[in-house]
């Protein structure tokens, strides 16, 4: 129980600090695109895995999020404004998320929880090594903020 609380506190420090860094670097919209594509990829991957019983969900998650990142970069390279490119990708990923969620409800009873568990993890399964990684990341991120602020 205490380990889970420590894990959550460290994760809060790391992720809130990373949000600050993303804002300073003016890449916040790219982070929004990546968040939407990760959620859509996890739900789509769980659906594909539930239907095929052979294609791993993580592979679909990785391929979908990488594809959407490449599409965003290509739109930006071709002169589409950043807000427009990210809005197109985020709305496409929202449609994929909703469609995958709808399909998951009919295909497998545990698909949604498995997809979200893969995406966000579980604090109940945190190991001491996970906490060491999170502590290192928290110290590094806070140090970078202190150094450049």
mmCIF file of C-alpha atoms in Angstrom:
data_model
loop_
_atom_site.group_PDB
_atom_site.id
_atom_site.type_symbol
_atom_site.label_atom_id
_atom_site.label_comp_id
_atom_site.label_asym_id
_atom_site.label_seq_id
_atom_site.Cartn_x
_atom_site.Cartn_y
_atom_site.Cartn_z
ATOM 1 C CA UNK A 1 0.000 0.000 0.000
ATOM 2 C CA UNK A 2 2.761 2.454 0.947
ATOM 3 C CA UNK A 3 4.776 1.449 -2.121
ATOM 4 C CA UNK A 4 1.767 2.187 -4.338
ATOM 5 C CA UNK A 5 1.364 5.658 -2.791
ATOM 6 C CA UNK A 6 5.071 6.413 -3.267
ATOM 7 C CA UNK A 7 4.823 5.224 -6.875
ATOM 8 C CA UNK A 8 1.819 7.469 -7.541
ATOM 9 C CA UNK A 9 3.545 10.480 -5.923
ATOM 10 C CA UNK A 10 6.687 9.972 -8.023
ATOM 11 C CA UNK A 11 4.627 9.542 -11.180
ATOM 12 C CA UNK A 12 2.810 12.783 -10.372
ATOM 13 C CA UNK A 13 6.113 14.647 -10.057
ATOM 14 C CA UNK A 14 7.493 13.207 -13.290
ATOM 15 C CA UNK A 15 4.431 13.703 -15.465
ATOM 16 C CA UNK A 16 3.479 17.135 -14.180
ATOM 17 C CA UNK A 17 7.074 18.286 -14.640
ATOM 18 C CA UNK A 18 7.170 16.862 -18.146
ATOM 19 C CA UNK A 19 4.035 18.843 -18.968
ATOM 20 C CA UNK A 20 5.870 21.980 -17.908
ATOM 21 C CA UNK A 21 8.814 21.092 -20.161
ATOM 22 C CA UNK A 22 6.501 20.380 -23.099
ATOM 23 C CA UNK A 23 4.885 23.781 -22.643
ATOM 24 C CA UNK A 24 8.229 25.574 -22.550
ATOM 25 C CA UNK A 25 9.474 23.698 -25.634
ATOM 26 C CA UNK A 26 6.220 24.577 -27.434
ATOM 27 C CA UNK A 27 5.579 20.934 -28.260
ATOM 28 C CA UNK A 28 2.411 20.615 -26.228
ATOM 29 C CA UNK A 29 0.245 20.042 -29.295
ATOM 30 C CA UNK A 30 2.482 17.172 -30.373
ATOM 31 C CA UNK A 31 2.021 15.632 -26.919
ATOM 32 C CA UNK A 32 -1.751 15.915 -27.367
ATOM 33 C CA UNK A 33 -1.485 14.074 -30.688
ATOM 34 C CA UNK A 34 0.644 11.348 -29.153
ATOM 35 C CA UNK A 35 -1.719 10.889 -26.216
ATOM 36 C CA UNK A 36 -4.710 10.488 -28.512
ATOM 37 C CA UNK A 37 -2.885 8.075 -30.796
ATOM 38 C CA UNK A 38 -1.686 5.949 -27.850
ATOM 39 C CA UNK A 39 -5.217 5.575 -26.507
ATOM 40 C CA UNK A 40 -6.585 4.738 -29.967
ATOM 41 C CA UNK A 41 -3.710 2.322 -30.618
ATOM 42 C CA UNK A 42 -4.256 0.491 -27.318
ATOM 43 C CA UNK A 43 -7.985 0.075 -27.925
ATOM 44 C CA UNK A 44 -7.485 -0.899 -31.575
ATOM 45 C CA UNK A 45 -4.739 -3.340 -30.566
ATOM 46 C CA UNK A 46 -6.958 -4.964 -27.943
ATOM 47 C CA UNK A 47 -9.712 -5.318 -30.544
ATOM 48 C CA UNK A 48 -7.398 -6.860 -33.144
ATOM 49 C CA UNK A 49 -5.918 -9.203 -30.537
ATOM 50 C CA UNK A 50 -9.396 -10.189 -29.372
ATOM 51 C CA UNK A 51 -10.522 -10.969 -32.911
ATOM 52 C CA UNK A 52 -7.393 -12.711 -34.212
ATOM 53 C CA UNK A 53 -6.022 -14.254 -30.985
ATOM 54 C CA UNK A 54 -2.573 -14.022 -32.554
ATOM 55 C CA UNK A 55 -1.572 -10.406 -33.247
ATOM 56 C CA UNK A 56 -0.229 -8.869 -30.031
ATOM 57 C CA UNK A 57 -1.951 -5.724 -28.837
ATOM 58 C CA UNK A 58 1.368 -3.964 -28.183
ATOM 59 C CA UNK A 59 2.387 -4.351 -31.831
ATOM 60 C CA UNK A 60 -0.783 -2.634 -33.042
ATOM 61 C CA UNK A 61 -0.402 0.080 -30.407
ATOM 62 C CA UNK A 62 3.169 0.779 -31.528
ATOM 63 C CA UNK A 63 2.389 0.696 -35.253
ATOM 64 C CA UNK A 64 -0.696 2.899 -34.963
ATOM 65 C CA UNK A 65 0.962 5.545 -32.783
ATOM 66 C CA UNK A 66 4.056 5.618 -35.008
ATOM 67 C CA UNK A 67 1.900 5.897 -38.130
ATOM 68 C CA UNK A 68 -0.054 8.816 -36.687
ATOM 69 C CA UNK A 69 3.158 10.535 -35.592
ATOM 70 C CA UNK A 70 4.587 10.192 -39.098
ATOM 71 C CA UNK A 71 1.358 11.525 -40.620
ATOM 72 C CA UNK A 72 1.461 14.524 -38.253
ATOM 73 C CA UNK A 73 5.084 15.222 -39.134
ATOM 74 C CA UNK A 74 4.346 14.927 -42.837
ATOM 75 C CA UNK A 75 1.407 17.327 -42.577
ATOM 76 C CA UNK A 76 3.620 19.823 -40.771
ATOM 77 C CA UNK A 77 6.369 19.400 -43.373
ATOM 78 C CA UNK A 78 3.895 20.138 -46.160
ATOM 79 C CA UNK A 79 2.903 23.431 -44.571
ATOM 80 C CA UNK A 80 -0.274 22.528 -42.714
ATOM 81 C CA UNK A 81 -0.461 24.660 -39.544
ATOM 82 C CA UNK A 82 0.453 22.752 -36.382
ATOM 83 C CA UNK A 83 -2.902 23.229 -34.683
ATOM 84 C CA UNK A 84 -4.744 21.978 -37.761
ATOM 85 C CA UNK A 85 -2.519 18.920 -38.205
ATOM 86 C CA UNK A 86 -2.837 17.926 -34.562
ATOM 87 C CA UNK A 87 -6.599 18.493 -34.597
ATOM 88 C CA UNK A 88 -6.959 16.231 -37.655
ATOM 89 C CA UNK A 89 -4.907 13.464 -36.058
ATOM 90 C CA UNK A 90 -6.573 13.805 -32.649
ATOM 91 C CA UNK A 91 -10.061 13.662 -34.156
ATOM 92 C CA UNK A 92 -9.120 10.661 -36.305
ATOM 93 C CA UNK A 93 -7.727 8.903 -33.242
ATOM 94 C CA UNK A 94 -10.887 9.762 -31.288
ATOM 95 C CA UNK A 95 -12.999 8.093 -33.979
ATOM 96 C CA UNK A 96 -10.719 5.027 -33.954
ATOM 97 C CA UNK A 97 -10.913 4.927 -30.137
ATOM 98 C CA UNK A 98 -14.703 5.041 -30.059
ATOM 99 C CA UNK A 99 -15.092 2.483 -32.845
ATOM 100 C CA UNK A 100 -12.561 0.156 -31.198
ATOM 101 C CA UNK A 101 -14.232 0.566 -27.820
ATOM 102 C CA UNK A 102 -17.582 -0.287 -29.348
ATOM 103 C CA UNK A 103 -16.105 -3.386 -30.988
ATOM 104 C CA UNK A 104 -14.305 -4.440 -27.816
ATOM 105 C CA UNK A 105 -17.529 -4.505 -25.843
ATOM 106 C CA UNK A 106 -18.903 -7.099 -28.265
ATOM 107 C CA UNK A 107 -15.739 -9.141 -28.830
ATOM 108 C CA UNK A 108 -14.279 -9.649 -25.372
ATOM 109 C CA UNK A 109 -15.455 -8.736 -21.869
ATOM 110 C CA UNK A 110 -11.973 -7.864 -20.579
ATOM 111 C CA UNK A 111 -10.612 -6.092 -23.648
ATOM 112 C CA UNK A 112 -11.166 -2.554 -22.390
ATOM 113 C CA UNK A 113 -9.544 -3.148 -19.011
ATOM 114 C CA UNK A 114 -6.638 -4.990 -20.655
ATOM 115 C CA UNK A 115 -6.066 -2.144 -23.124
ATOM 116 C CA UNK A 116 -6.152 0.519 -20.429
ATOM 117 C CA UNK A 117 -3.998 -1.609 -18.111
ATOM 118 C CA UNK A 118 -1.390 -1.946 -20.847
ATOM 119 C CA UNK A 119 -1.502 1.759 -21.561
ATOM 120 C CA UNK A 120 -1.414 3.067 -17.994
ATOM 121 C CA UNK A 121 -0.156 0.096 -15.991
ATOM 122 C CA UNK A 122 -1.123 -0.694 -12.446
ATOM 123 C CA UNK A 123 0.397 0.768 -9.293
ATOM 124 C CA UNK A 124 -0.269 -2.546 -7.576
ATOM 125 C CA UNK A 125 2.301 -4.211 -9.843
ATOM 126 C CA UNK A 126 5.053 -1.617 -9.315
ATOM 127 C CA UNK A 127 8.398 -3.182 -8.458
ATOM 128 C CA UNK A 128 11.287 -1.538 -6.610
ATOM 129 C CA UNK A 129 13.099 -1.257 -9.943
ATOM 130 C CA UNK A 130 10.117 0.665 -11.374
ATOM 131 C CA UNK A 131 10.318 3.047 -8.427
ATOM 132 C CA UNK A 132 14.053 3.494 -8.983
ATOM 133 C CA UNK A 133 13.413 4.395 -12.644
ATOM 134 C CA UNK A 134 10.678 6.826 -11.652
ATOM 135 C CA UNK A 135 12.864 8.413 -8.983
ATOM 136 C CA UNK A 136 15.674 8.858 -11.499
ATOM 137 C CA UNK A 137 13.280 10.389 -14.019
ATOM 138 C CA UNK A 138 11.803 12.705 -11.373
ATOM 139 C CA UNK A 139 15.230 13.933 -10.280
ATOM 140 C CA UNK A 140 16.340 14.431 -13.898
ATOM 141 C CA UNK A 141 13.225 16.332 -14.934
ATOM 142 C CA UNK A 142 13.247 18.557 -11.842
ATOM 143 C CA UNK A 143 16.974 19.223 -12.365
ATOM 144 C CA UNK A 144 16.388 20.260 -15.989
ATOM 145 C CA UNK A 145 13.597 22.590 -14.922
ATOM 146 C CA UNK A 146 15.747 24.122 -12.191
ATOM 147 C CA UNK A 147 18.685 24.473 -14.566
ATOM 148 C CA UNK A 148 16.797 26.327 -17.301
ATOM 149 C CA UNK A 149 14.261 28.213 -15.256
#
